[in-house]
C-alpha positions as MATLAB code, in Angstrom:
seq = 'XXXXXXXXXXXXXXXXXXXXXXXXXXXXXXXXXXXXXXXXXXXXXXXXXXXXXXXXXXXXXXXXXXXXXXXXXXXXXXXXXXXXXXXXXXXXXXXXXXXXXXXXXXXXXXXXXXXXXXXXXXXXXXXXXXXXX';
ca = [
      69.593  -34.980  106.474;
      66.616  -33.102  104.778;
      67.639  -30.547  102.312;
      64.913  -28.221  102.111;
      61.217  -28.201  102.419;
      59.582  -28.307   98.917;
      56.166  -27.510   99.269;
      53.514  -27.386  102.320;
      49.784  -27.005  101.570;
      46.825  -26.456  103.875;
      48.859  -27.734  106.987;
      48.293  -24.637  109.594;
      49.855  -21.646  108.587;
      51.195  -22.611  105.340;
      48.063  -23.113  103.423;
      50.061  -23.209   99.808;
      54.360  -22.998  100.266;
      56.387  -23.672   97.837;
      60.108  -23.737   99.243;
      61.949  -21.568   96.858;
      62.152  -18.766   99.331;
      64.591  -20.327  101.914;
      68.278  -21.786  101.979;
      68.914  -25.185  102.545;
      68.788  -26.645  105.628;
      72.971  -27.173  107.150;
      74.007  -29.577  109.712;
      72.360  -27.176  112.592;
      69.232  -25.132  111.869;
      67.294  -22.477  113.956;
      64.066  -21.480  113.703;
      63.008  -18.100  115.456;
      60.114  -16.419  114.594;
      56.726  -14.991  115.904;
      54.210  -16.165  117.811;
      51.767  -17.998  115.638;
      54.543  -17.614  112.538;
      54.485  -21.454  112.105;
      57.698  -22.928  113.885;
      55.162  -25.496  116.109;
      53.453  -26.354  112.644;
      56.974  -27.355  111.084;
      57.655  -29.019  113.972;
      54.672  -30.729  113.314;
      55.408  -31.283  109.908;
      58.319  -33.264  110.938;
      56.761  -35.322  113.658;
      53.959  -36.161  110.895;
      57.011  -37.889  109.085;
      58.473  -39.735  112.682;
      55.186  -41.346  112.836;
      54.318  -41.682  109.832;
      50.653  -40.742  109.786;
      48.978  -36.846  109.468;
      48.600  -34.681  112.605;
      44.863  -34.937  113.778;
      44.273  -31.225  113.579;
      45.281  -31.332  109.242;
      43.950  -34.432  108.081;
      43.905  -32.713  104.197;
      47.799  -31.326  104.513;
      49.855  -32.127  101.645;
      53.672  -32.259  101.673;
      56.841  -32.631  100.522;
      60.801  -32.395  101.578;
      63.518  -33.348   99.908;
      66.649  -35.605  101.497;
      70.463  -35.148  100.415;
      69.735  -38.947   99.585;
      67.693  -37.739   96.846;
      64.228  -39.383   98.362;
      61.396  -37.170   98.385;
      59.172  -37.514  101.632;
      55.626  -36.920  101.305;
      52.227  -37.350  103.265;
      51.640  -40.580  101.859;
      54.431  -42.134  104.110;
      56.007  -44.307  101.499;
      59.423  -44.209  102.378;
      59.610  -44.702  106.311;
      61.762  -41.699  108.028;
      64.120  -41.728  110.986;
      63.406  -38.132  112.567;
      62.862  -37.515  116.071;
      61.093  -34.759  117.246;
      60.486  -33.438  120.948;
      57.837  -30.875  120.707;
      54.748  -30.088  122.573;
      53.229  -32.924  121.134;
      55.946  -35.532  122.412;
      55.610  -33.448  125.766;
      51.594  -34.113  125.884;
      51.947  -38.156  124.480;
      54.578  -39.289  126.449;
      55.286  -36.460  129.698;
      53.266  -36.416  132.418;
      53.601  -34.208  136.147;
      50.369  -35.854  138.157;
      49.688  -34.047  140.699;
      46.370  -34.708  140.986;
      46.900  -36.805  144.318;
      47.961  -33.872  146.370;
      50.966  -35.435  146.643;
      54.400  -33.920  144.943;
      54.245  -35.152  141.622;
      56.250  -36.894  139.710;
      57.351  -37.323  136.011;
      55.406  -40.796  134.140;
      57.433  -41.546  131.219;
      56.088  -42.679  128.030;
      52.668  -43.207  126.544;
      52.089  -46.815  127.984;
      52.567  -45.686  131.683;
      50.416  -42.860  130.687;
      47.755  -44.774  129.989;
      48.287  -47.278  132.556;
      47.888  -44.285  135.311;
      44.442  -42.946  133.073;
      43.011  -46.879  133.610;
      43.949  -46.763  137.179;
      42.733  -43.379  138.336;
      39.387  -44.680  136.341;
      39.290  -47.538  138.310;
      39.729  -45.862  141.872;
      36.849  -43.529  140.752;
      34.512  -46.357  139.978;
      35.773  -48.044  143.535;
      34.839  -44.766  145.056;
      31.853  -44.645  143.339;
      30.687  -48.063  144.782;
      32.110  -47.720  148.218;
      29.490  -44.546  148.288;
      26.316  -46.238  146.790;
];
C-alpha cells in the first residue's frame, strides 16, 4: 500500500508538488475534486507505475511515492509495481462498443481483440476498395 505521494513535477496539473500538504493515504481513499483539479492525472500517475513506462502526453514528468514497505517508486521504473488502475485510459486500451456495423454493438475485451477488429475492418476496406476498381 502506498503511503503518500512525495513529489510530482511537470506531470499535468502538478507542475512542481511536493506531498507535505496531504495525509497519508488509509486502506480506502477518495478523491473528489473539480473538473480539471487533477484526479485523472493521479490516476495517471498510478497507471504510469502499472505499466511501468511514462504516459505519452508527459514524457518529462518526474515522480515519486513512497510504500509502507519503505520502497520509493519513481519514473525510472526500477522497482516493478503491482497497481491496477481502471481509468479512462484502461477504458480506451482495452474497451471497445463497435457499432460501426449498424448492427447493436457489442463490448471487445482487451487490447489484442482490439486490434484484431482494427486489422480486420482494414482489410474489408481494402476488399471493398478492390471489389469497386
Amino acid at each position: 500500500m502506498f503511503r503518500r505521494i512525495s513529489s510530482v513535477k511537470n506531470f499535468g496539473v502538478f507542475h512542481d508538488y511536493s506531498g507535505g500538504q496531504l495525509p497519508e493515504f488509509a486502506n480506502f481513499n477518495l478523491l473528489y475534486g473539480w473538473n480539471y483539479s487533477g484526479k485523472t492525472t493521479l490516476s495517471r500517475l498510478f497507471r504510469c507505475l502499472e505499466k511501468g513506462e511514462l504516459h505519452p502526453d508527459y514524457s518529462g514528468a518526474k515522480f515519486s511515492l513512497s510504500h509502507h514497505d519503505g520502497n520509493l517508486y519513481e519514473q525510472d521504473f526500477r522497482i516493478p509495481c503491482n497497481v491496477r488502475v481502471f481509468n479512462e485510459d484502461f477504458r480506451k486500451e482495452n474497451l471497445r462498443w463497435d457499432d460501426t456495423s449498424g448492427f447493436t454493438p457489442i463490448l471487445l475485451l482487451g487490447s489484442e481483440n482490439i486490434e484484431k477488429q482494427d486489422d480486420l475492418t482494414k482489410k474489408e476496406e481494402q476488399r471493398e476498395k478492390l471489389n469497386t476498381e
